[in-house]
Amino acid sequence: MSTASEYVAAIQAQQRAVRHATSLPLAVNGLAMLFLTYAEATLRWFLLPQALVPALTYALLFVSMLIQRRVTGVGAGNDRYGLIALALLALLFVPFGLVAVFFVGPVFFLGLGLVVLGWRGRDAWLWGPGLFLMALGPLVSLGTLSNHASFLGGGVGGMVIGTLGVLALAIVAFVRERRASGAVSA
């Protein structure tokens, strides 16, 4: 390292890797997408469980980071998972909040959470998939994929592709973080 700022940046990158600040949000969002794919296939018009998924996903992420902090001693950082969970839960209680979930879909709000985390952490591995999910959400919930891309399997096929993509990125990010979590030389 030639300068102190480069050293601090390397330490910050190493701490984000140790916390799994990229792979854990992607994995938890991938699991939420797995549930939403199941719900899209079976519970088509039963909206309440689907509407709660984004808030519960980021609440689970917040709790998992607290547990990780207890076990490993590495803190949750300044990502504000709990604040995102509360904001997504509050969305359901504002006027037209539940209608927004119906029109743009819960996948949109999962993506919005990833975009916020990626923006705060300056991590394209989070905001890139987040933008993809924000685009996928309305296409699935409004039936656009079923009408114009039925060769993908309609909305369920689009959800499967999105879920597999997010889970694959989570695995690649985990491997990348394991390599980057080594010691930083001064």
Coordinates of N, CA and C in Angstrom, one line a residue:
M1 N 0.8 -1.2 0.0 CA 0.0 0.0 0.0 C 0.9 1.2 0.0
S2 N 0.5 2.2 -0.8 CA 1.4 3.4 -0.9 C 0.9 4.5 -0.1
T3 N -0.4 4.6 0.1 CA -1.0 5.7 0.9 C -1.9 5.2 2.0
A4 N -2.2 6.1 2.9 CA -3.0 5.7 4.0 C -4.5 5.5 3.6
S5 N -4.9 6.3 2.6 CA -6.3 6.1 2.1 C -6.5 4.8 1.4
E6 N -5.4 4.3 0.7 CA -5.5 3.0 0.0 C -5.6 1.9 1.0
Y7 N -4.8 2.1 2.1 CA -4.8 1.1 3.2 C -6.2 1.0 3.9
V8 N -6.8 2.2 4.2 CA -8.1 2.2 4.8 C -9.1 1.6 3.8
A9 N -9.0 1.9 2.6 CA -10.0 1.3 1.6 C -9.8 -0.2 1.5
A10 N -8.6 -0.7 1.6 CA -8.4 -2.2 1.6 C -8.9 -2.8 2.9
I11 N -8.8 -2.1 4.0 CA -9.3 -2.6 5.3 C -10.9 -2.7 5.2
Q12 N -11.5 -1.6 4.7 CA -12.9 -1.6 4.5 C -13.4 -2.7 3.6
A13 N -12.7 -2.9 2.5 CA -13.1 -4.0 1.6 C -13.0 -5.3 2.3
Q14 N -11.9 -5.5 3.1 CA -11.7 -6.8 3.8 C -12.8 -7.0 4.8
Q15 N -13.2 -5.9 5.5 CA -14.3 -6.1 6.5 C -15.6 -6.4 5.9
R16 N -15.9 -5.7 4.8 CA -17.2 -6.1 4.0 C -17.1 -7.5 3.6
A17 N -16.0 -8.0 3.2 CA -15.9 -9.4 2.8 C -16.1 -10.4 4.0
V18 N -15.5 -10.0 5.1 CA -15.6 -10.9 6.3 C -17.1 -10.9 6.8
R19 N -17.8 -9.8 6.7 CA -19.2 -9.7 7.0 C -20.1 -10.3 6.0
H20 N -19.6 -10.7 4.9 CA -20.4 -11.2 3.7 C -21.5 -10.2 3.4
A21 N -21.1 -8.9 3.3 CA -22.0 -7.8 3.0 C -22.6 -7.8 1.6
T22 N -22.0 -8.6 0.7 CA -22.6 -8.8 -0.6 C -23.4 -10.1 -0.7
S23 N -22.7 -11.2 -0.4 CA -23.3 -12.5 -0.6 C -24.5 -12.8 0.3
L24 N -24.5 -12.3 1.5 CA -25.6 -12.6 2.4 C -26.9 -11.9 2.0
P25 N -26.9 -10.6 1.6 CA -28.1 -10.0 1.1 C -28.6 -10.6 -0.2
L26 N -27.7 -11.0 -1.1 CA -28.1 -11.7 -2.3 C -28.7 -13.1 -2.0
A27 N -28.1 -13.8 -1.0 CA -28.7 -15.1 -0.7 C -30.0 -15.0 -0.1
V28 N -30.2 -14.1 0.9 CA -31.5 -13.9 1.5 C -32.5 -13.5 0.5
N29 N -32.2 -12.5 -0.4 CA -33.1 -12.1 -1.4 C -33.4 -13.3 -2.4
G30 N -32.4 -14.1 -2.6 CA -32.7 -15.3 -3.5 C -33.7 -16.2 -2.8
L31 N -33.6 -16.4 -1.5 CA -34.5 -17.3 -0.8 C -35.9 -16.7 -0.8
A32 N -36.0 -15.4 -0.7 CA -37.3 -14.7 -0.8 C -37.9 -14.8 -2.2
M33 N -37.0 -14.7 -3.2 CA -37.5 -14.9 -4.6 C -38.0 -16.4 -4.8
L34 N -37.3 -17.3 -4.1 CA -37.8 -18.7 -4.2 C -39.2 -18.8 -3.7
F35 N -39.5 -18.2 -2.5 CA -40.8 -18.2 -2.0 C -41.8 -17.5 -2.9
L36 N -41.4 -16.3 -3.4 CA -42.3 -15.6 -4.3 C -42.5 -16.3 -5.6
T37 N -41.6 -17.1 -6.1 CA -41.8 -17.9 -7.3 C -42.8 -19.0 -7.0
Y38 N -42.7 -19.6 -5.8 CA -43.8 -20.6 -5.4 C -45.1 -19.9 -5.3
A39 N -45.1 -18.7 -4.7 CA -46.4 -18.0 -4.5 C -47.0 -17.6 -5.8
E40 N -46.1 -17.2 -6.8 CA -46.6 -16.9 -8.1 C -47.2 -18.1 -8.8
A41 N -46.7 -19.2 -8.6 CA -47.2 -20.4 -9.2 C -48.5 -21.0 -8.6
T42 N -48.6 -20.8 -7.2 CA -49.7 -21.4 -6.5 C -50.7 -20.4 -5.9
L43 N -50.3 -19.3 -5.4 CA -51.1 -18.4 -4.7 C -51.4 -17.1 -5.5
R44 N -51.7 -17.3 -6.7 CA -51.7 -16.2 -7.7 C -52.3 -14.9 -7.2
W45 N -53.5 -14.9 -6.6 CA -54.2 -13.7 -6.2 C -54.2 -13.4 -4.7
F46 N -53.6 -14.3 -3.9 CA -53.5 -14.1 -2.5 C -52.3 -13.2 -2.1
L47 N -52.6 -11.9 -2.0 CA -51.5 -10.9 -2.0 C -50.8 -10.8 -0.6
L48 N -51.5 -11.0 0.5 CA -50.9 -10.7 1.8 C -49.5 -11.3 2.1
P49 N -49.3 -12.6 1.9 CA -48.0 -13.1 2.2 C -46.9 -12.5 1.2
Q50 N -47.3 -12.3 0.0 CA -46.4 -11.7 -1.0 C -46.0 -10.3 -0.6
A51 N -47.0 -9.5 -0.1 CA -46.7 -8.1 0.3 C -45.8 -8.0 1.5
L52 N -45.8 -9.0 2.4 CA -45.0 -8.9 3.6 C -43.6 -9.4 3.3
V53 N -43.3 -10.1 2.2 CA -42.0 -10.7 1.9 C -40.9 -9.7 1.9
P54 N -41.0 -8.6 1.3 CA -39.8 -7.6 1.3 C -39.4 -7.2 2.7
A55 N -40.4 -6.8 3.5 CA -40.1 -6.4 4.9 C -39.5 -7.5 5.7
L56 N -40.1 -8.7 5.6 CA -39.6 -9.8 6.4 C -38.2 -10.2 5.9
T57 N -37.9 -10.1 4.6 CA -36.6 -10.4 4.1 C -35.5 -9.6 4.7
Y58 N -35.8 -8.3 4.8 CA -34.7 -7.4 5.3 C -34.7 -7.5 6.9
A59 N -35.8 -7.8 7.5 CA -35.8 -8.1 8.9 C -35.0 -9.3 9.2
L60 N -35.1 -10.4 8.4 CA -34.3 -11.6 8.5 C -32.8 -11.3 8.3
L61 N -32.5 -10.4 7.3 CA -31.2 -10.0 7.1 C -30.6 -9.2 8.3
F62 N -31.4 -8.4 8.9 CA -31.0 -7.6 10.0 C -30.7 -8.6 11.2
V63 N -31.5 -9.5 11.5 CA -31.3 -10.5 12.6 C -30.1 -11.3 12.3
S64 N -29.9 -11.8 11.0 CA -28.8 -12.6 10.7 C -27.5 -11.8 10.9
M65 N -27.5 -10.6 10.6 CA -26.3 -9.8 10.8 C -26.0 -9.6 12.3
L66 N -27.1 -9.4 13.1 CA -26.9 -9.3 14.6 C -26.3 -10.7 15.2
I67 N -26.8 -11.8 14.7 CA -26.3 -13.1 15.1 C -24.8 -13.2 14.7
Q68 N -24.5 -12.8 13.5 CA -23.2 -12.9 13.0 C -22.3 -12.1 13.8
R69 N -22.7 -10.9 14.3 CA -21.9 -10.0 15.1 C -21.6 -10.7 16.4
R70 N -22.6 -11.4 17.0 CA -22.4 -12.1 18.3 C -21.4 -13.2 18.1
V71 N -21.5 -14.0 17.0 CA -20.7 -15.1 16.8 C -19.3 -14.8 16.4
T72 N -19.1 -13.9 15.4 CA -17.8 -13.6 14.9 C -17.2 -12.3 15.5
G73 N -17.9 -11.5 16.0 CA -17.4 -10.2 16.5 C -17.3 -9.1 15.5
V74 N -17.6 -9.4 14.2 CA -17.6 -8.4 13.2 C -19.0 -7.8 13.1
G75 N -19.0 -6.5 13.2 CA -20.3 -5.8 13.3 C -21.1 -5.8 12.0
A76 N -22.3 -5.2 12.1 CA -23.2 -5.2 10.9 C -22.8 -4.0 10.0
G77 N -21.9 -3.2 10.3 CA -21.5 -2.1 9.4 C -22.6 -1.0 9.4
N78 N -22.6 -0.2 8.5 CA -23.5 0.9 8.4 C -24.5 0.7 7.3
D79 N -24.9 -0.5 7.1 CA -25.8 -0.8 5.9 C -27.3 -0.5 6.3
R80 N -27.6 -0.5 7.5 CA -29.0 -0.2 7.9 C -30.1 -1.1 7.4
Y81 N -29.8 -2.4 7.6 CA -30.8 -3.4 7.2 C -32.2 -3.2 7.9
G82 N -32.1 -2.9 9.2 CA -33.3 -2.7 10.0 C -34.1 -1.6 9.5
L83 N -33.5 -0.5 9.1 CA -34.2 0.7 8.6 C -34.9 0.4 7.3
I84 N -34.2 -0.4 6.5 CA -34.9 -0.8 5.2 C -36.1 -1.7 5.5
A85 N -36.0 -2.6 6.4 CA -37.1 -3.5 6.8 C -38.3 -2.6 7.3
L86 N -38.0 -1.7 8.2 CA -39.1 -0.8 8.7 C -39.7 0.0 7.6
A87 N -38.9 0.6 6.7 CA -39.4 1.4 5.6 C -40.3 0.5 4.7
L88 N -39.9 -0.7 4.4 CA -40.7 -1.5 3.5 C -42.0 -2.0 4.2
L89 N -42.0 -2.2 5.5 CA -43.2 -2.5 6.3 C -44.1 -1.3 6.4
A90 N -43.5 -0.1 6.6 CA -44.4 1.1 6.6 C -45.0 1.4 5.3
L91 N -44.4 0.9 4.2 CA -45.0 1.1 2.9 C -46.4 0.5 2.8
L92 N -46.6 -0.6 3.5 CA -47.9 -1.2 3.4 C -49.0 -0.4 4.1
F93 N -48.7 0.5 5.0 CA -49.7 1.2 5.7 C -49.9 2.7 5.2
V94 N -49.1 3.1 4.3 CA -49.4 4.4 3.7 C -50.5 4.3 2.6
P95 N -51.2 5.4 2.3 CA -52.2 5.3 1.3 C -51.6 4.8 0.0
F96 N -52.3 3.8 -0.6 CA -51.9 3.2 -1.9 C -50.6 2.4 -1.8
G97 N -50.1 2.1 -0.6 CA -48.9 1.3 -0.5 C -49.1 -0.2 -0.9
L98 N -50.3 -0.7 -0.4 CA -50.6 -2.1 -0.8 C -50.9 -2.2 -2.3
V99 N -51.5 -1.1 -2.8 CA -51.8 -1.1 -4.3 C -50.5 -1.1 -5.1
A100 N -49.5 -0.4 -4.5 CA -48.2 -0.3 -5.2 C -47.5 -1.7 -5.3
V101 N -47.7 -2.5 -4.2 CA -47.2 -3.9 -4.1 C -47.9 -4.7 -5.2
F102 N -49.2 -4.5 -5.3 CA -50.0 -5.2 -6.3 C -49.5 -4.9 -7.8
F103 N -49.3 -3.6 -8.0 CA -48.9 -3.2 -9.4 C -47.5 -3.5 -9.8
V104 N -46.6 -3.2 -8.9 CA -45.2 -3.4 -9.3 C -44.6 -4.7 -8.7
G105 N -45.3 -5.3 -7.8 CA -44.9 -6.6 -7.3 C -43.9 -6.5 -6.2
P106 N -43.9 -7.5 -5.3 CA -43.0 -7.5 -4.2 C -41.5 -7.7 -4.6
V107 N -41.3 -8.2 -5.8 CA -40.0 -8.4 -6.3 C -39.3 -7.0 -6.5
F108 N -40.1 -6.0 -7.0 CA -39.7 -4.7 -7.1 C -39.1 -4.1 -5.8
F109 N -39.8 -4.4 -4.7 CA -39.3 -3.9 -3.4 C -38.1 -4.6 -2.9
L110 N -38.0 -5.9 -3.2 CA -36.7 -6.6 -2.9 C -35.6 -6.0 -3.7
G111 N -35.8 -5.7 -5.0 CA -34.8 -5.0 -5.8 C -34.4 -3.6 -5.2
L112 N -35.5 -2.9 -4.8 CA -35.2 -1.6 -4.2 C -34.3 -1.6 -3.0
G113 N -34.6 -2.6 -2.2 CA -33.7 -2.8 -1.0 C -32.3 -3.1 -1.4
L114 N -32.1 -3.9 -2.4 CA -30.7 -4.2 -2.9 C -30.1 -3.0 -3.5
V115 N -30.8 -2.2 -4.2 CA -30.3 -0.9 -4.8 C -29.8 0.0 -3.7
V116 N -30.6 0.1 -2.6 CA -30.3 1.0 -1.5 C -29.0 0.5 -0.9
L117 N -28.9 -0.8 -0.6 CA -27.7 -1.4 0.0 C -26.5 -1.2 -0.9
G118 N -26.7 -1.4 -2.2 CA -25.6 -1.3 -3.1 C -25.1 0.1 -3.3
W119 N -26.1 1.1 -3.2 CA -25.7 2.5 -3.3 C -25.0 2.9 -2.1
R120 N -25.5 2.5 -0.9 CA -24.8 2.9 0.4 C -23.4 2.3 0.5
G121 N -23.3 1.0 0.0 CA -22.0 0.4 0.1 C -21.1 0.5 -1.1
R122 N -21.6 1.3 -2.1 CA -20.9 1.4 -3.4 C -20.5 0.1 -4.0
D123 N -21.5 -0.8 -4.1 CA -21.3 -2.2 -4.5 C -22.2 -2.5 -5.7
A124 N -21.6 -2.6 -6.8 CA -22.3 -2.9 -8.0 C -22.9 -4.3 -8.0
W125 N -22.3 -5.2 -7.2 CA -22.8 -6.6 -7.0 C -24.2 -6.6 -6.4
L126 N -24.5 -5.5 -5.7 CA -25.9 -5.4 -5.1 C -26.8 -4.5 -5.9
W127 N -26.4 -3.4 -6.4 CA -27.3 -2.5 -7.1 C -27.6 -3.0 -8.5
G128 N -26.7 -3.8 -9.1 CA -27.0 -4.4 -10.4 C -28.1 -5.3 -10.4
P129 N -28.1 -6.4 -9.5 CA -29.2 -7.3 -9.4 C -30.5 -6.6 -8.9
G130 N -30.3 -5.6 -8.1 CA -31.4 -4.8 -7.6 C -32.2 -4.1 -8.7
L131 N -31.4 -3.5 -9.6 CA -32.1 -2.9 -10.8 C -32.8 -4.0 -11.7
F132 N -32.2 -5.1 -11.8 CA -32.8 -6.2 -12.6 C -34.1 -6.6 -11.9
L133 N -34.1 -6.8 -10.6 CA -35.3 -7.2 -9.9 C -36.4 -6.1 -10.0
M134 N -36.0 -4.8 -9.9 CA -36.9 -3.7 -10.1 C -37.6 -3.7 -11.4
A135 N -36.9 -4.2 -12.5 CA -37.4 -4.3 -13.8 C -38.3 -5.5 -13.9
L136 N -37.9 -6.6 -13.3 CA -38.6 -7.9 -13.4 C -40.0 -7.8 -12.7
G137 N -40.0 -7.1 -11.5 CA -41.2 -7.1 -10.7 C -42.5 -6.7 -11.4
P138 N -42.5 -5.5 -12.1 CA -43.7 -5.1 -12.8 C -44.0 -6.0 -14.0
L139 N -43.0 -6.6 -14.6 CA -43.2 -7.5 -15.8 C -44.0 -8.7 -15.3
V140 N -43.7 -9.2 -14.1 CA -44.3 -10.4 -13.6 C -45.7 -10.1 -13.1
S141 N -45.8 -9.0 -12.3 CA -47.1 -8.7 -11.6 C -48.1 -8.2 -12.5
L142 N -47.8 -7.5 -13.6 CA -48.8 -7.0 -14.5 C -49.1 -8.0 -15.7
G143 N -48.4 -9.1 -15.7 CA -48.7 -10.1 -16.7 C -48.0 -9.9 -18.0
T144 N -47.1 -9.0 -18.1 CA -46.4 -8.7 -19.3 C -45.6 -9.9 -19.9
L145 N -44.9 -10.6 -19.0 CA -44.2 -11.8 -19.4 C -45.1 -12.8 -20.0
S146 N -46.3 -13.0 -19.3 CA -47.2 -14.0 -19.8 C -47.8 -13.6 -21.1
N147 N -48.0 -12.3 -21.4 CA -48.6 -11.9 -22.7 C -47.6 -11.8 -23.8
H148 N -46.3 -11.4 -23.5 CA -45.4 -11.1 -24.6 C -44.2 -12.0 -24.6
A149 N -43.9 -12.8 -23.6 CA -42.8 -13.7 -23.5 C -43.2 -15.0 -23.0
S150 N -44.2 -15.6 -23.6 CA -44.7 -16.8 -23.0 C -43.7 -18.0 -23.3
F151 N -42.8 -17.8 -24.2 CA -41.8 -18.8 -24.4 C -40.9 -19.0 -23.1
L152 N -40.9 -18.0 -22.3 CA -40.1 -18.1 -21.0 C -40.9 -18.8 -19.9
G153 N -42.1 -19.1 -20.2 CA -43.0 -19.8 -19.2 C -43.8 -18.8 -18.5
G154 N -44.0 -17.6 -19.0 CA -44.9 -16.6 -18.4 C -44.2 -16.0 -17.2
G155 N -45.0 -15.5 -16.2 CA -44.5 -14.9 -15.0 C -43.7 -15.9 -14.1
V156 N -44.2 -17.1 -14.1 CA -43.4 -18.1 -13.2 C -42.1 -18.4 -13.9
G157 N -42.0 -18.5 -15.2 CA -40.7 -18.7 -15.8 C -39.7 -17.5 -15.6
G158 N -40.3 -16.3 -15.7 CA -39.5 -15.1 -15.4 C -39.0 -15.1 -14.0
M159 N -39.8 -15.5 -13.0 CA -39.4 -15.6 -11.6 C -38.3 -16.6 -11.4
V160 N -38.5 -17.8 -12.1 CA -37.5 -18.8 -12.0 C -36.1 -18.3 -12.5
I161 N -36.1 -17.7 -13.6 CA -34.9 -17.1 -14.2 C -34.3 -16.1 -13.2
G162 N -35.1 -15.2 -12.7 CA -34.6 -14.2 -11.8 C -34.1 -14.8 -10.5
T163 N -34.8 -15.8 -10.0 CA -34.3 -16.5 -8.7 C -33.0 -17.2 -8.9
L164 N -32.9 -18.0 -10.0 CA -31.6 -18.7 -10.3 C -30.5 -17.7 -10.5
G165 N -30.8 -16.6 -11.2 CA -29.7 -15.5 -11.4 C -29.2 -14.9 -10.1
V166 N -30.2 -14.6 -9.2 CA -29.8 -14.0 -7.9 C -29.0 -15.0 -7.0
L167 N -29.5 -16.3 -7.0 CA -28.8 -17.3 -6.2 C -27.4 -17.6 -6.8
A168 N -27.3 -17.6 -8.1 CA -26.0 -17.8 -8.7 C -25.0 -16.7 -8.4
L169 N -25.5 -15.4 -8.4 CA -24.7 -14.3 -8.0 C -24.3 -14.4 -6.5
A170 N -25.2 -14.9 -5.7 CA -24.9 -15.0 -4.3 C -23.7 -16.0 -4.1
I171 N -23.7 -17.1 -4.8 CA -22.6 -18.1 -4.7 C -21.3 -17.5 -5.2
V172 N -21.4 -16.8 -6.3 CA -20.1 -16.2 -6.9 C -19.6 -15.1 -5.9
A173 N -20.5 -14.3 -5.3 CA -20.1 -13.3 -4.4 C -19.5 -13.9 -3.1
F174 N -20.1 -15.0 -2.7 CA -19.5 -15.7 -1.5 C -18.1 -16.2 -1.7
V175 N -17.9 -16.8 -2.9 CA -16.5 -17.3 -3.2 C -15.6 -16.1 -3.3
R176 N -16.0 -15.0 -3.9 CA -15.2 -13.8 -4.0 C -14.9 -13.2 -2.7
E177 N -15.8 -13.2 -1.7 CA -15.6 -12.7 -0.4 C -14.7 -13.6 0.4
R178 N -14.8 -14.9 0.2 CA -13.9 -15.8 0.9 C -12.4 -15.5 0.5
R179 N -12.2 -15.2 -0.7 CA -10.8 -15.0 -1.2 C -10.3 -13.6 -0.7
A180 N -11.3 -12.6 -0.6 CA -10.9 -11.3 -0.2 C -10.8 -11.1 1.3
S181 N -11.2 -12.1 2.1 CA -11.2 -11.9 3.6 C -9.9 -12.2 4.3
G182 N -8.9 -12.4 3.5 CA -7.5 -12.6 4.1 C -7.0 -11.3 4.7
A183 N -5.8 -11.5 5.3 CA -5.1 -10.3 5.9 C -4.7 -9.3 4.9
V184 N -4.8 -8.0 5.3 CA -4.3 -6.9 4.5 C -2.9 -6.5 4.9
S185 N -2.0 -6.4 4.0 CA -0.7 -6.1 4.3 C -0.5 -4.5 4.3
A186 N 0.3 -4.1 5.2 CA 0.5 -2.6 5.4 C 1.4 -2.0 4.5

